[in-house]
Short mmCIF file of C-alpha atoms in Angstrom, two decimals:
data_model
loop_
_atom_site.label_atom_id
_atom_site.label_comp_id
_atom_site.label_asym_id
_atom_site.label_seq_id
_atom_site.Cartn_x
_atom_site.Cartn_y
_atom_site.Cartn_z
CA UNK A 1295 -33.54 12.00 11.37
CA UNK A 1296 -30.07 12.92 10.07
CA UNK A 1297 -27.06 12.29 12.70
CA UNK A 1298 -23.84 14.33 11.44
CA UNK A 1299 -20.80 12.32 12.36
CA UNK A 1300 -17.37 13.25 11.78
CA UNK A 1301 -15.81 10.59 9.63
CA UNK A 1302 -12.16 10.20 9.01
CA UNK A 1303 -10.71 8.09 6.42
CA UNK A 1304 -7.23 7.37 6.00
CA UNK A 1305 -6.13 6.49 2.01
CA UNK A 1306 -2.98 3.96 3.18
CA UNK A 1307 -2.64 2.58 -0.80
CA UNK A 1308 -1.10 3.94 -3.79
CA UNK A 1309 -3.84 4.64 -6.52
CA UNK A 1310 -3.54 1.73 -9.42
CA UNK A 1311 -2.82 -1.01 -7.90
CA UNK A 1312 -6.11 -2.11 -6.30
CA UNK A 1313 -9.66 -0.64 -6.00
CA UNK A 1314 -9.36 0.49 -2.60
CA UNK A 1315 -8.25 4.24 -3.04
CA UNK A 1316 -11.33 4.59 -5.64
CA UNK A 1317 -13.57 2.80 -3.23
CA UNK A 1318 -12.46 5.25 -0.64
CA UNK A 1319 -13.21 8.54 -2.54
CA UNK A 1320 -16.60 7.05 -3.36
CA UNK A 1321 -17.20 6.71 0.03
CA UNK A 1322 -16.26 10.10 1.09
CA UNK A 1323 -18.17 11.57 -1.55
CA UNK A 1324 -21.33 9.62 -0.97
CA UNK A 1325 -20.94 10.44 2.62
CA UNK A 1326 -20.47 14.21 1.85
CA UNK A 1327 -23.60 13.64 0.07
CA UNK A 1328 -25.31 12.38 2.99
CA UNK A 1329 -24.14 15.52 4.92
CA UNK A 1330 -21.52 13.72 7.17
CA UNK A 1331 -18.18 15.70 7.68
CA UNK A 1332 -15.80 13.89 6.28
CA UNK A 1333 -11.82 14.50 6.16
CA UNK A 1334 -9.44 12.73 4.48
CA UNK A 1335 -5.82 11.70 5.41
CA UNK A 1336 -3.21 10.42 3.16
CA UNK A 1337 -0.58 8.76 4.44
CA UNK A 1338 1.94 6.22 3.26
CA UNK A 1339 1.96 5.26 0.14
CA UNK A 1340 -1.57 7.18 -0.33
CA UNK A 1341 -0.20 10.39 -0.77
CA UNK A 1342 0.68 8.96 -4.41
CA UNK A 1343 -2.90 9.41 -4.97
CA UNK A 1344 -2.27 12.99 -4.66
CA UNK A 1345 0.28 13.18 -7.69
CA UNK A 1346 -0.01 15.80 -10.09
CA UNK A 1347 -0.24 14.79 -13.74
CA UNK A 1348 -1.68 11.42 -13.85
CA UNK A 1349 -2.41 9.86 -17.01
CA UNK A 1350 -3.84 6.87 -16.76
CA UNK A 1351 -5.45 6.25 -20.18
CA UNK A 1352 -2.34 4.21 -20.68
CA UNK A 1353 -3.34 1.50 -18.58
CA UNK A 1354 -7.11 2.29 -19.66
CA UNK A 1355 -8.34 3.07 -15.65
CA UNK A 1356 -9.96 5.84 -14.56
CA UNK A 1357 -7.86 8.92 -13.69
CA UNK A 1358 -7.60 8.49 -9.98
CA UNK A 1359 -6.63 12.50 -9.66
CA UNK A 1360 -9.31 13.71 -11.47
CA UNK A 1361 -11.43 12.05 -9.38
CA UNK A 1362 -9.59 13.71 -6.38
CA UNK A 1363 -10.04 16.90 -8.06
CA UNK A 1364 -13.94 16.74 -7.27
CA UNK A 1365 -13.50 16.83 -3.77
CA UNK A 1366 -13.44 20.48 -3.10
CA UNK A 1367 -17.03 20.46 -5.35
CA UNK A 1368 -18.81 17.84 -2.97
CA UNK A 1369 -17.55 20.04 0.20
CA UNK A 1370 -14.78 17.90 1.62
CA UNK A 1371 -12.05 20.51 2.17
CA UNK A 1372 -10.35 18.72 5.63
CA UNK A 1373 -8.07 16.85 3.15
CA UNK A 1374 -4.55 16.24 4.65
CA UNK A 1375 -1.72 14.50 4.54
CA UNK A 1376 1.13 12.86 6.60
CA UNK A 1377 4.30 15.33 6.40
CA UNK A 1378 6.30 12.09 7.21
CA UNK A 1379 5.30 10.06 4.39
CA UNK A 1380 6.07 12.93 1.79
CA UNK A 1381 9.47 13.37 3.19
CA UNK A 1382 9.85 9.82 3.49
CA UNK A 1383 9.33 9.28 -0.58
CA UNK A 1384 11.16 13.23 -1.45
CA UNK A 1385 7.81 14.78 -2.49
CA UNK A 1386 6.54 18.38 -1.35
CA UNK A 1387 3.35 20.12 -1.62
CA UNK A 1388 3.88 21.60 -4.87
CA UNK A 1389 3.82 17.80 -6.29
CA UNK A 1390 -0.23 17.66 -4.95
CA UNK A 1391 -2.88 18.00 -7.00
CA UNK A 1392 -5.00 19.36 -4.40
CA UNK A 1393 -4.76 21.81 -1.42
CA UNK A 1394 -4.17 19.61 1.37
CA UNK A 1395 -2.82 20.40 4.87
CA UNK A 1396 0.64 18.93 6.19
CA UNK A 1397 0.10 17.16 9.08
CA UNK A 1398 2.73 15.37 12.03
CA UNK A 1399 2.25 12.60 13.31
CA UNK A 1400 1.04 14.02 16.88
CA UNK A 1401 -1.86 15.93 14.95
CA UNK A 1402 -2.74 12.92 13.17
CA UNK A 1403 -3.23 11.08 16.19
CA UNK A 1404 -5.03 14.01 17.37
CA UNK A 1405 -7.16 13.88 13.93
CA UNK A 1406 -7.79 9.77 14.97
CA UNK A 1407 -9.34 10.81 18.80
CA UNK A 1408 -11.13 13.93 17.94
CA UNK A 1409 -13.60 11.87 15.26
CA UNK A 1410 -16.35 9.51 15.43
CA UNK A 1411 -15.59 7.10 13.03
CA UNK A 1412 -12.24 6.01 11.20
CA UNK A 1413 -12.34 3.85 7.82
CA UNK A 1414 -9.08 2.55 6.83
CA UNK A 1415 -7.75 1.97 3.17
CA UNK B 1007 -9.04 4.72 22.86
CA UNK B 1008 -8.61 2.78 19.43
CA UNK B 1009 -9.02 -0.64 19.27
CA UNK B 1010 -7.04 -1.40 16.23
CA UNK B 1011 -6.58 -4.91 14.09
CA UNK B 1012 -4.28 -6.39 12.33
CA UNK B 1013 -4.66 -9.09 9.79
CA UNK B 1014 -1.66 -9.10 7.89
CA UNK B 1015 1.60 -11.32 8.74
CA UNK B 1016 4.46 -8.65 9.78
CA UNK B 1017 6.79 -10.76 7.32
CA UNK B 1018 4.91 -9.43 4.27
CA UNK B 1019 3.49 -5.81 5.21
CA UNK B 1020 4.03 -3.24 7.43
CA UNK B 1021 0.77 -2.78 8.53
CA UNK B 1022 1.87 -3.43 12.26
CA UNK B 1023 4.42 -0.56 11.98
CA UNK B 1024 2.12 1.90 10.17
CA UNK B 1025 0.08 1.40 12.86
CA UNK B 1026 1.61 1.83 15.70
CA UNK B 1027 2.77 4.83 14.81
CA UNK B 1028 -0.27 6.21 15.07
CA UNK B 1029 -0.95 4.31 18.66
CA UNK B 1030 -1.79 6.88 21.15
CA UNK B 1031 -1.08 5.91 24.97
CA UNK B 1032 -3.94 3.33 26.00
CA UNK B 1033 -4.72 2.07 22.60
CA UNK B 1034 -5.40 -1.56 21.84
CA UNK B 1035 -3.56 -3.63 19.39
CA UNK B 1036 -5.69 -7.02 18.56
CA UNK B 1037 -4.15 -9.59 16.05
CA UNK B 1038 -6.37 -11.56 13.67
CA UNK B 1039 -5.63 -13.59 11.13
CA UNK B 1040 -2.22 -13.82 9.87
CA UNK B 1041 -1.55 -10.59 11.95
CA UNK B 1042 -1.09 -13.66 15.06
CA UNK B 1043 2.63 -14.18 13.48
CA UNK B 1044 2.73 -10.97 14.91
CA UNK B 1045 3.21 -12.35 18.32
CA UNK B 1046 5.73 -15.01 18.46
CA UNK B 1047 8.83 -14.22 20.80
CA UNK B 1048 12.44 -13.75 19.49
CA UNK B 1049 10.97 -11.65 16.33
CA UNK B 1050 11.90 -8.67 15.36
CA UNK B 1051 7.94 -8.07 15.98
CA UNK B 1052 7.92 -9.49 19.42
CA UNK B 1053 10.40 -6.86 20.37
CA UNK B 1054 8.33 -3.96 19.06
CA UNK B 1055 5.42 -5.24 21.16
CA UNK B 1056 7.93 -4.90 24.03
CA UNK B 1057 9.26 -1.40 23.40
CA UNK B 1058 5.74 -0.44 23.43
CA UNK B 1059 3.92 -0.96 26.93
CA UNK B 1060 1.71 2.08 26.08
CA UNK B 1061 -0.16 -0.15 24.03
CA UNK B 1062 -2.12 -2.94 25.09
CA UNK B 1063 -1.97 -6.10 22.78
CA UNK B 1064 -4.20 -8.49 22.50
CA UNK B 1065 -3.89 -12.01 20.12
CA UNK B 1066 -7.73 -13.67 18.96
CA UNK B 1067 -6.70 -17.21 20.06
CA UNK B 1068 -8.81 -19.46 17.32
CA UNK B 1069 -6.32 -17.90 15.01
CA UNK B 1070 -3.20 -18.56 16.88
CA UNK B 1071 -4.73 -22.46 17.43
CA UNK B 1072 -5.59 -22.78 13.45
CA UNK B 1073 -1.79 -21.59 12.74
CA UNK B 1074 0.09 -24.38 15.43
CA UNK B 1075 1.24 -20.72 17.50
CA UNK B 1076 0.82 -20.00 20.88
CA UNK B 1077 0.87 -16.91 23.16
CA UNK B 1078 3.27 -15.50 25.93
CA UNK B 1079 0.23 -14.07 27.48
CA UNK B 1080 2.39 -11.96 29.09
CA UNK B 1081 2.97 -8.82 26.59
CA UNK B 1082 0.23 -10.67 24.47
CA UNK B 1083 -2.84 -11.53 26.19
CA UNK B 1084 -5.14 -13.84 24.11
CA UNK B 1085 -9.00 -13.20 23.67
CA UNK B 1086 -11.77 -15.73 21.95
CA UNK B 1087 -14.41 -14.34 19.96
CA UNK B 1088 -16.40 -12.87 22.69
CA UNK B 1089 -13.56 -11.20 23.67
CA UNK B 1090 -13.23 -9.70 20.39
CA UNK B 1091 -16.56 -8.43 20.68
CA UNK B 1092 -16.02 -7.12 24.48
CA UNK B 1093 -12.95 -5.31 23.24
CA UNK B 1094 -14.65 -3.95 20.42
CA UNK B 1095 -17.28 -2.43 22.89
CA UNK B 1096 -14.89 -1.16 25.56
CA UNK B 1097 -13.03 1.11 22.69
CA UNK B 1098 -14.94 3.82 21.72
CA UNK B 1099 -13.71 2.75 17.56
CA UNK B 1100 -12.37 0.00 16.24
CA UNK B 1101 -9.67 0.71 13.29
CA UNK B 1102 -8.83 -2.32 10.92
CA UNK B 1103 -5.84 -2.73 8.92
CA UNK B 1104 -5.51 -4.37 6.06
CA UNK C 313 -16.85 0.15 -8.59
CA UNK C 314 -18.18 -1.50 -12.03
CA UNK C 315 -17.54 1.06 -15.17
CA UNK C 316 -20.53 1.37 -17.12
CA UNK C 317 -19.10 -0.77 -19.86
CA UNK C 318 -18.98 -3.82 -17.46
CA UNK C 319 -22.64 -3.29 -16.89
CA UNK C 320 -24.67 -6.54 -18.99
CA UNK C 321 -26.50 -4.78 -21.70
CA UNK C 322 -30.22 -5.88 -21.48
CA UNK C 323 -31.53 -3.76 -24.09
CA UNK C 324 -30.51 -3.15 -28.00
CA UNK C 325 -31.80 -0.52 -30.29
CA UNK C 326 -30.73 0.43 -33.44
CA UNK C 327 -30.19 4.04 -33.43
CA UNK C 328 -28.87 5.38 -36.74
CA UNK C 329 -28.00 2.42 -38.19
CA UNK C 330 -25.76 1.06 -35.49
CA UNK C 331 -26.57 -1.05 -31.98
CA UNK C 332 -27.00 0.66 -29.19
CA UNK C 333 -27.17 -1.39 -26.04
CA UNK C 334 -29.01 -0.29 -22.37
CA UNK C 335 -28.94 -1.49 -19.40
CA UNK C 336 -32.54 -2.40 -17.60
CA UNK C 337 -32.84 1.14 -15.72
CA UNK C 338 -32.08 2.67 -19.46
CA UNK C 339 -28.52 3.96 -19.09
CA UNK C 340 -26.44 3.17 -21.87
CA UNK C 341 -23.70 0.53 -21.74
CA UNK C 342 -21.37 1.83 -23.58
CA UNK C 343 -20.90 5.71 -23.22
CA UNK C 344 -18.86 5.56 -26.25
CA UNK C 345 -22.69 5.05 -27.86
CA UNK C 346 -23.62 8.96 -26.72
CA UNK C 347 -24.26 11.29 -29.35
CA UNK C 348 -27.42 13.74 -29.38
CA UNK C 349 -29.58 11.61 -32.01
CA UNK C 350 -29.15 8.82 -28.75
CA UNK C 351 -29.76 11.77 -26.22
CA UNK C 352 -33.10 12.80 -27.61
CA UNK C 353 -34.55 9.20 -27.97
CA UNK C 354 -33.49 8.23 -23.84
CA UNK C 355 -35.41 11.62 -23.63
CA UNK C 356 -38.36 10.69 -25.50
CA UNK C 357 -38.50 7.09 -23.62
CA UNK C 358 -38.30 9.59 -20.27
CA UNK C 359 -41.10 12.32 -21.37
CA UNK C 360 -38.64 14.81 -21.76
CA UNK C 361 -38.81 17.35 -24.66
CA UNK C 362 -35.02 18.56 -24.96
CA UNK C 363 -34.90 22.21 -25.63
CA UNK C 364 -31.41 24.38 -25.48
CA UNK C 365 -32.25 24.76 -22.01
CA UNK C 366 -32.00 20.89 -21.44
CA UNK C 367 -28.94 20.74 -23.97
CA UNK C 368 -27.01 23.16 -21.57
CA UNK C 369 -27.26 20.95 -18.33
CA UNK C 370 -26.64 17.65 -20.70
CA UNK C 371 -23.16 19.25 -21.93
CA UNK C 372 -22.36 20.71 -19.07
CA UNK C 373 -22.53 17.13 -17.35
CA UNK C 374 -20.25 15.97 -20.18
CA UNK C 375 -17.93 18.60 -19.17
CA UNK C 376 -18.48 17.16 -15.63
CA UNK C 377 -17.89 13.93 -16.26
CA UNK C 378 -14.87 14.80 -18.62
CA UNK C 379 -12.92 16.64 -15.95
CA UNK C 380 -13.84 14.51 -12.87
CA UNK C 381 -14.82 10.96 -14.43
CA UNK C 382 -17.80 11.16 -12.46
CA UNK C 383 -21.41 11.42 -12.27
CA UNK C 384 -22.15 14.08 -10.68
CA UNK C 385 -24.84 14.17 -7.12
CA UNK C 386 -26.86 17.00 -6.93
CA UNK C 387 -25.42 19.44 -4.86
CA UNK C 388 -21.78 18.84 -6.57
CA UNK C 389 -23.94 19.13 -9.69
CA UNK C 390 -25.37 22.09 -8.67
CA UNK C 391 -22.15 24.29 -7.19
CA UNK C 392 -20.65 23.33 -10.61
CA UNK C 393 -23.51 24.98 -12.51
CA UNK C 394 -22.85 28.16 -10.23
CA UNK C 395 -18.96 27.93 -11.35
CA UNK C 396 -19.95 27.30 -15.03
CA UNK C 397 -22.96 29.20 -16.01
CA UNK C 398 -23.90 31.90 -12.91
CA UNK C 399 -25.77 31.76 -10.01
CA UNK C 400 -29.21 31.89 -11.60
CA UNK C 401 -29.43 28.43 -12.83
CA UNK C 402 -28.03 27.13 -10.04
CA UNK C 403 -30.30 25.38 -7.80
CA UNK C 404 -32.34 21.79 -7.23
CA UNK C 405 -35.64 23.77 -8.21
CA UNK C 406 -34.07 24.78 -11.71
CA UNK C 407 -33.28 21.44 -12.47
CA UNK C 408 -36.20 19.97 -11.30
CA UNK C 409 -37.91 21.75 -13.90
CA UNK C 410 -35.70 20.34 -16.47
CA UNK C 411 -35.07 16.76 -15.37
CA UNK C 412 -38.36 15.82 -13.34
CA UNK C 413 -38.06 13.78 -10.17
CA UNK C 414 -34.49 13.04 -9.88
CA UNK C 415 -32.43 15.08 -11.98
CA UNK C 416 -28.95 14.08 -11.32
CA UNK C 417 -29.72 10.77 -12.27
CA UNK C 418 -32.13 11.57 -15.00
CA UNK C 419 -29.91 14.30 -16.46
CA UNK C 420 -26.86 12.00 -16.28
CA UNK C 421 -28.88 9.25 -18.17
CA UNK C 422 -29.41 11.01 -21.31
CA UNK C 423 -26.41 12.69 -21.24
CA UNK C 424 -24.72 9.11 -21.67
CA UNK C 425 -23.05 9.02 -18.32
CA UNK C 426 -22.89 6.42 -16.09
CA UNK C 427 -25.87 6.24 -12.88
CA UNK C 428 -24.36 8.56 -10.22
CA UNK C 429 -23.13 6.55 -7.45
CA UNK C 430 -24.37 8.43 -4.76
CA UNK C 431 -27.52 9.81 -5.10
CA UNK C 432 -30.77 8.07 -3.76
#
């Protein structure tokens, strides 16, 4: 009954100022849920999402990291993100809150062909 | 092969350059919406389309009629609705931006 | 994604002296209401006698919900369990036992969380 498709979804937005980055995790994690193989890129402004050390009582929303910080639990470990946009806005690796993957921008235009299905946020 | 839309005006996002950097050769660029400003020669955007034959682009014509705008059809061929849908189907996925 | 608080309440009961509103599948509105005098009375309306066995899973989900702000699904639920309290307890038939049916959701409902998102 089940068809496993590769999804990939590419977080575009930084975290508070809509609903799309939370509407995005939901959807990977329901996914995962459903079995599909989901990775997740963020690029542009998305990799914000990845800050360490948000604390968003003080705008009373739900902490967008913690919520990254259940990814690993629901089995989505593809999570990467564009080595240009960190650069671009003088973050590194050690600023993420989770283990991601640096990409280029040739592998994530590899990452676009190779799956079946792309959502974009 | 990526069929990608855009739906934003390039005067107030950056949605057209995000995305074609991640164009690969034989990708499809189709404006919608206020993506159709997109198109108009002597732009700043008009010359992007040009420096990037790789990519095919495509404007969905209700949209440029609604707006008063009207296409080269040169670097910018024009598609109705069915033509949205027969793109759609000749990509293997369709990507929007937004 | 509405927060639970957004969620119209559709049912009040006075629990302790002070209002306690539901919502019409019996989560609780507010999950500011929890507290375990509330737990054991969703768990009464649900057929479930709490013993320390229950009261594990229903404070470990707090603990879930506190670190993630989310309700967990069951197989995130359940590779938690494995992290938190060994590999014994950790598996769909255990909680089954425990939380009949659907025990994500039903767990998650008396421990005052919100309805997990993602689980059928």
């Amino acid at each position: 009954m089940s068809v496993q498709k590769n999804l990939l979804l590419i977080c575009r937005k930084a975290p508070y100022g809509n609903a799309l980055p939370r509407e995005a995790i939901d959807i990977a994690l329901a996914a995962s849920a459903f079995d599909q193989n989901v990775s997740l890129l963020f690029s542009g402004d998305g990799v914000w999402q990845l800050l360490k050390q948000q604390k968003s009582d003080s705008i009373n929303s739900k902490n967008h990291g913690k919520v990254l910080s259940a990814l690993a639990l629901y089995g989505i470990e593809n999570i990467y993100v564009d080595n240009d946009s960190l650069k671009q806005r003088n973050l590194s690796k050690d600023n993420l809150l989770v283990d991601t993957k640096s990409v280029t921008i040739n592998e994530i235009k590899a990452l676009c062909n190779n799956c079946d299905t792309i959502f974009n946020f | 092969m990526i069929l990608h839309t855009i739906n934003k005006s390039p005067y107030s996002s950056a949605i057209f350059n995000d995305c074609l950097r991640l164009c690969s050769d034989g990708d499809a660029i189709l404006f919608i919406e206020d993506g159709v400003y997109a198109t108009q020669q002597g732009t700043d955007s008009y010359q992007l389309i040009e420096q990037h034959p790789e990519v095919n682009f495509f404007a969905l014509a209700p949209d440029l009629e609604a707006r008063g705008l009207t296409s080269d059809q040169a670097k910018v061929l024009t598609v109705d609705d069915n033509g949205f849908v027969e793109l759609a189907v000749k990509y293997q996925k369709v990507q929007s931006w937004y | 994604m509405p927060s639970a608080k957004n969620k119209q309440p559709v049912n009040a009961q006075i629990i302790n002296g002070k209002t306690v509103n539901f919502d019409k599948e019996g989560f609780l509105s507010d999950l500011n209401d929890w507290n375990p005098a509330v737990a054991n009375i969703i768990a009464k309306k649900e057929n479930v006698q709490l013993e320390d066995t229950h009261w594990e899973i229903i404070h470990l989900l707090r603990q879930f919900y506190d670190q993630f702000e989310l309700s967990p699904a069951m197989r995130p639920l359940v590779k938690y369990i494995a992290q938190q309290l060994g590999k014994e307890k950790a598996s769909s038939m255990y909680l089954l036992t425990l939380f009949p049916n659907s025990p994500a959701k039903l767990a998650s409902k008396i421990a005052g969380l919100p309805k997990p998102d993602n689980c059928l």
